[in-house]
mmCIF file of N, CA and C in Angstrom:
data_model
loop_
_atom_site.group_PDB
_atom_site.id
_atom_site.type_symbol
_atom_site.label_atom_id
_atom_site.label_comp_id
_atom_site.label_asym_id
_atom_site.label_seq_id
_atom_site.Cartn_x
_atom_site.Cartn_y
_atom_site.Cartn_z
ATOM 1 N N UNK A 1 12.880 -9.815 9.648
ATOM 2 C CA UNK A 1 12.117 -10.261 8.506
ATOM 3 C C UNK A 1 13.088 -10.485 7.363
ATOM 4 N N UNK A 2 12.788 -11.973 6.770
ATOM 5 C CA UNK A 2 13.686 -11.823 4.827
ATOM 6 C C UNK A 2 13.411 -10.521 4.149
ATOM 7 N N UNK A 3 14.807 -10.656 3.746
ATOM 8 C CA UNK A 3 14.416 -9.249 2.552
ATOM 9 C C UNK A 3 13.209 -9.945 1.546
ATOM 10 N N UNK A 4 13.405 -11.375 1.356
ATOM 11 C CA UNK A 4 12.361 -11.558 0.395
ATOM 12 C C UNK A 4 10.587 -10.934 0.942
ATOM 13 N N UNK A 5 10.467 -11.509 2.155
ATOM 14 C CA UNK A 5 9.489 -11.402 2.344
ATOM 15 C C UNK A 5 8.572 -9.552 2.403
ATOM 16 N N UNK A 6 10.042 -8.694 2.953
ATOM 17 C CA UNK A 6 9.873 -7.641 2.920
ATOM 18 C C UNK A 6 9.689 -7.055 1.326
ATOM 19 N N UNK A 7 10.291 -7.476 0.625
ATOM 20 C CA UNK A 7 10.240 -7.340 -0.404
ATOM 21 C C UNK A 7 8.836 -7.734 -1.912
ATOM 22 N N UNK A 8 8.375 -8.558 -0.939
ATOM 23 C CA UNK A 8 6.739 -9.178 -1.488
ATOM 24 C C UNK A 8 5.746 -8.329 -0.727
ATOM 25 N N UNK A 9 5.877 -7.524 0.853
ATOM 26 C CA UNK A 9 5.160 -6.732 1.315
ATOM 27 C C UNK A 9 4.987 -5.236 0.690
ATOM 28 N N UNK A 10 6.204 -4.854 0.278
ATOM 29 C CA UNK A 10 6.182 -3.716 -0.623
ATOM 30 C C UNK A 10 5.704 -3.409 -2.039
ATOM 31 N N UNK A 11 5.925 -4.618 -2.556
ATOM 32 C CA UNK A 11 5.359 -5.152 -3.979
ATOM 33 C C UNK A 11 3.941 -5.110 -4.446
ATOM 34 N N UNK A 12 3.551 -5.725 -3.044
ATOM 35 C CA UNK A 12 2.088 -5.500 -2.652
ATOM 36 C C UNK A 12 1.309 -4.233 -2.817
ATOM 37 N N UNK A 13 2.175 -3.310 -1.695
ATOM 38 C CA UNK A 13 1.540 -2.047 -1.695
ATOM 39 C C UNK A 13 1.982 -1.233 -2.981
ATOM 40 N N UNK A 14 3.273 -1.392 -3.735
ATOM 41 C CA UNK A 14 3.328 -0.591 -4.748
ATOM 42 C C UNK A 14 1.607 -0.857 -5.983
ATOM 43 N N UNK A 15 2.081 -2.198 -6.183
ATOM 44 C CA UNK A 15 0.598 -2.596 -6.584
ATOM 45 C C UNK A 15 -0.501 -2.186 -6.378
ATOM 46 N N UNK A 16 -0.752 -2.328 -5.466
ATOM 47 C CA UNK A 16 -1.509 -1.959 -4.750
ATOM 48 C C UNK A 16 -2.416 0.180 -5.139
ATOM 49 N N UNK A 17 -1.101 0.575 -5.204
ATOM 50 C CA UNK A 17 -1.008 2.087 -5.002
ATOM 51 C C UNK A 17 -1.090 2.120 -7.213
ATOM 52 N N UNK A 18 -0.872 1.126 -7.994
ATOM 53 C CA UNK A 18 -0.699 1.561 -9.160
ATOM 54 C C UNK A 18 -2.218 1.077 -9.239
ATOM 55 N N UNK A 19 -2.998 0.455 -9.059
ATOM 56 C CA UNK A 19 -4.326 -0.186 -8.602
ATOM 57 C C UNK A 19 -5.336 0.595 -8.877
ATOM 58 N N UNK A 20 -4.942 1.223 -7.439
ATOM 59 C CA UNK A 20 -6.051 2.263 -6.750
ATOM 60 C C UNK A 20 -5.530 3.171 -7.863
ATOM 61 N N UNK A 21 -4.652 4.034 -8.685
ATOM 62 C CA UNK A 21 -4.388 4.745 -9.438
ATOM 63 C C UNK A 21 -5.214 4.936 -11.143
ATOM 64 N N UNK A 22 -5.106 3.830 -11.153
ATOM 65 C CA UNK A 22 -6.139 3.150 -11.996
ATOM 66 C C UNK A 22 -7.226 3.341 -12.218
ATOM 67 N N UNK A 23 -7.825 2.890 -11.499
ATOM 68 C CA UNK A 23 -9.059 3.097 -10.695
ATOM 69 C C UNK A 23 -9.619 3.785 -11.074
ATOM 70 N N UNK A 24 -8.880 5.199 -10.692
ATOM 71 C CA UNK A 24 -9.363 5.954 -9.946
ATOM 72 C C UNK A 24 -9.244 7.249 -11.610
ATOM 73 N N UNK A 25 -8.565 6.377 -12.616
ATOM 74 C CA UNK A 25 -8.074 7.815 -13.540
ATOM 75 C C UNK A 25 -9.362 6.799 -14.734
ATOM 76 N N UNK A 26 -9.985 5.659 -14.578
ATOM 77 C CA UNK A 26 -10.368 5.419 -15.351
ATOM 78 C C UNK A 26 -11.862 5.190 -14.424
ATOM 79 N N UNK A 27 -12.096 6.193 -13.300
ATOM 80 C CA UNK A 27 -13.308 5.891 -13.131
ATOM 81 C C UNK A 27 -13.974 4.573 -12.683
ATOM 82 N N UNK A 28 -13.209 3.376 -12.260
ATOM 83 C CA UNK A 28 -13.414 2.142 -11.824
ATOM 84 C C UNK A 28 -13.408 2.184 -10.427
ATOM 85 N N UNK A 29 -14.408 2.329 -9.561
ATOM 86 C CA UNK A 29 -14.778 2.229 -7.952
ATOM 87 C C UNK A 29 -14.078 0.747 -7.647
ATOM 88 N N UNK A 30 -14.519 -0.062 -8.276
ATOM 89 C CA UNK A 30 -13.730 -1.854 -7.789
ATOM 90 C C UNK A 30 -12.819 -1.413 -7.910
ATOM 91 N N UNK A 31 -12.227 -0.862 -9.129
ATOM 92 C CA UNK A 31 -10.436 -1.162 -9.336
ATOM 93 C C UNK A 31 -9.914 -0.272 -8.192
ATOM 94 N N UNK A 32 -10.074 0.568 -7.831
ATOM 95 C CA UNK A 32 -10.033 2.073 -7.343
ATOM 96 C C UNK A 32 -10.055 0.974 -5.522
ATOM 97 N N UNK A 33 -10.743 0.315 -5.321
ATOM 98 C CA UNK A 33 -11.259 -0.307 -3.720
ATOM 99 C C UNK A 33 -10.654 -1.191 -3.992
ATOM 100 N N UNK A 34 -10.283 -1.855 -4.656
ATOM 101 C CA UNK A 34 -9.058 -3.423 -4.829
ATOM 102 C C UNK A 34 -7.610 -2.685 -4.341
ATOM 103 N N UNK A 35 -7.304 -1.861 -4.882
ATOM 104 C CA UNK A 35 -6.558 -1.203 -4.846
ATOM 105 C C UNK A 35 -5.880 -0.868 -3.768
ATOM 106 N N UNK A 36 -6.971 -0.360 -3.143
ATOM 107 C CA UNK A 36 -6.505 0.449 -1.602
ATOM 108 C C UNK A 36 -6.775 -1.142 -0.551
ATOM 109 N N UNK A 37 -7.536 -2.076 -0.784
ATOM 110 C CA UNK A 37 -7.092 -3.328 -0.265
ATOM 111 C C UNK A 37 -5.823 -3.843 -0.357
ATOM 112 N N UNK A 38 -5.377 -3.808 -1.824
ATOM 113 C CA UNK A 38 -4.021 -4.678 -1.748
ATOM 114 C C UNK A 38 -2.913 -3.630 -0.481
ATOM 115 N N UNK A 39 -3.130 -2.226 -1.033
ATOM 116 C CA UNK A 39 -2.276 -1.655 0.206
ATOM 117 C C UNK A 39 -2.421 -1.697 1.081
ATOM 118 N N UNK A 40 -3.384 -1.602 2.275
ATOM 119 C CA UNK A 40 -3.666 -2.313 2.929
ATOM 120 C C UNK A 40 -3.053 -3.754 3.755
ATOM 121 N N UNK A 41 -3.462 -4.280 2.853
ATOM 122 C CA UNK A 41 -2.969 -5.892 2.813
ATOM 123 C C UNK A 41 -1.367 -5.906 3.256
ATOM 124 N N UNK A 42 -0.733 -5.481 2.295
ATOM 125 C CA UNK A 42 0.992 -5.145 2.242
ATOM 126 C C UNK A 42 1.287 -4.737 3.132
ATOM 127 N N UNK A 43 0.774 -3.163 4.223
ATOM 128 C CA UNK A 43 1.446 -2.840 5.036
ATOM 129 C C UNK A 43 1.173 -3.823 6.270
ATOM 130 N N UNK A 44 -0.560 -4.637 6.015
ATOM 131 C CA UNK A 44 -0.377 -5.392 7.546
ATOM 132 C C UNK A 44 0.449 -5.942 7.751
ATOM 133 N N UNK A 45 0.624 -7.383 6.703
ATOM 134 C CA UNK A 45 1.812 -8.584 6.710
ATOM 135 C C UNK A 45 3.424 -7.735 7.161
ATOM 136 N N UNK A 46 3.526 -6.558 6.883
ATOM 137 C CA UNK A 46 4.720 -5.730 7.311
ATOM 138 C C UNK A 46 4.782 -6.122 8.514
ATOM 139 N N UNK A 47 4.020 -5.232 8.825
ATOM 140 C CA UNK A 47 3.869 -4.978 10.474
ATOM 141 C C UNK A 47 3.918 -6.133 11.037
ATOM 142 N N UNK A 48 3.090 -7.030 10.516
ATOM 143 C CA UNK A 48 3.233 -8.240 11.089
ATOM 144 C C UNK A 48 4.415 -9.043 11.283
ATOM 145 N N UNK A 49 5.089 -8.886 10.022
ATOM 146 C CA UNK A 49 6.295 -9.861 10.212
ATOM 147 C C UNK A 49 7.582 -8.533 11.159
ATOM 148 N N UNK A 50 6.972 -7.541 11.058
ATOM 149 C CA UNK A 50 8.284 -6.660 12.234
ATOM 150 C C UNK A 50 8.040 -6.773 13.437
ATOM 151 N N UNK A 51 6.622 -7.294 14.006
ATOM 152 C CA UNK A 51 6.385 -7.630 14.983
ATOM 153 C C UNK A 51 6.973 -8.489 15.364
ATOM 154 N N UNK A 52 7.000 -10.029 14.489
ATOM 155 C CA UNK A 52 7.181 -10.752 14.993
ATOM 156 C C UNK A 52 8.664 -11.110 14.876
ATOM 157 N N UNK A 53 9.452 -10.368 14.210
ATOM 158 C CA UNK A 53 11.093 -10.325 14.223
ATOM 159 C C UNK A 53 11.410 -9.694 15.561
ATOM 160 N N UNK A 54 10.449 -8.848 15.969
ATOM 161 C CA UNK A 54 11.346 -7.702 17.356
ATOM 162 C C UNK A 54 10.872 -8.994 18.861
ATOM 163 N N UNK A 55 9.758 -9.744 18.539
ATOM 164 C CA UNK A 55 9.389 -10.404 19.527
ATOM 165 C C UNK A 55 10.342 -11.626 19.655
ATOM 166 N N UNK A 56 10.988 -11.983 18.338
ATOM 167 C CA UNK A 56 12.085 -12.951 18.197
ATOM 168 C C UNK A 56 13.096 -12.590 18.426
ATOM 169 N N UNK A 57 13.539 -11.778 18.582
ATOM 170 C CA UNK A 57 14.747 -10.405 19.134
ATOM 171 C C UNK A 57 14.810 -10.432 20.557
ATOM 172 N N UNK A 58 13.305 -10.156 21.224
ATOM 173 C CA UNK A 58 13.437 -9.745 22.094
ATOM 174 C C UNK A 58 13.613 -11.174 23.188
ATOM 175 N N UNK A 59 13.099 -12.465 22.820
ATOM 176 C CA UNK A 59 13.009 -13.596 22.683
ATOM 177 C C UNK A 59 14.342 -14.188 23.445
ATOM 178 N N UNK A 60 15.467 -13.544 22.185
ATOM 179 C CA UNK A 60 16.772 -14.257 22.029
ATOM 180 C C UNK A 60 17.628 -13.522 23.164
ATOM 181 N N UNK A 61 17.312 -12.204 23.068
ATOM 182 C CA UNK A 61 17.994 -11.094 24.797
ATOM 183 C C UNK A 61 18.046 -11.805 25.819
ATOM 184 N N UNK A 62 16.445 -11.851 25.994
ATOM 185 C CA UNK A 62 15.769 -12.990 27.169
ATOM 186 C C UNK A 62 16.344 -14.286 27.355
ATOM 187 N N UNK A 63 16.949 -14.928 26.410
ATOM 188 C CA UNK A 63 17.727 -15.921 26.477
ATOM 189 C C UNK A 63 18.985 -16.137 26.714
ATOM 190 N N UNK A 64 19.478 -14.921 25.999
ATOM 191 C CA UNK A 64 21.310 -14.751 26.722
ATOM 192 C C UNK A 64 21.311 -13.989 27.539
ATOM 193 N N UNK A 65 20.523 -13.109 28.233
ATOM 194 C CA UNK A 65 20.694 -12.774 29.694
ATOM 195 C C UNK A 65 20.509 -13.868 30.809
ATOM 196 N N UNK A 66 19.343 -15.017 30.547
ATOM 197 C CA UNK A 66 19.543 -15.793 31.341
ATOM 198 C C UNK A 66 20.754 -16.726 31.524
ATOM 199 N N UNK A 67 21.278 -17.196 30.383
ATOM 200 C CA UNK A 67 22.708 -17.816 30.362
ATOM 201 C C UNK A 67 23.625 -17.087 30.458
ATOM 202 N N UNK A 68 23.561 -15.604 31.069
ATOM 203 C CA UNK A 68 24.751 -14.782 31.604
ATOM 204 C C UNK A 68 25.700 -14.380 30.029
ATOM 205 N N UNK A 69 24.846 -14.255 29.272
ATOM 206 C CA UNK A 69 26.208 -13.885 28.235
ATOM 207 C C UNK A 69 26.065 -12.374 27.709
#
């Protein structure tokens, strides 16, 4: 994964976590549930894009083992 992109996934959840913090000190249920969405949100696209780096990884193995290298 880009550091950028990793770097917009975390951003997310920090957000995310100052959000729900919010929320939650001013008594706001939305702000407080937006909140724990955006985190949410952040760690999927993570996962998602580490998924799909290890499957591109694993991809490229698969490819230079077949060309013997």
């Amino acid at each position: 994964m880009g550091m950028f992109d990793k770097a917009k996934d975390k951003a997310e959840q920090v957000a995310g976590d100052a959000k729900e913090r919010m929320g939650r000190a001013t008594d706001n249920e939305d702000m407080e549930n937006a909140g724990k969405r955006d985190q949410l949100s952040g760690e999927a696209k993570e996962t998602g894009h580490d998924l799909r780096d290890k499957a591109a990884g694993a991809t490229q193995d698969a490819k230079e083992r077949l060309r013997g290298e």
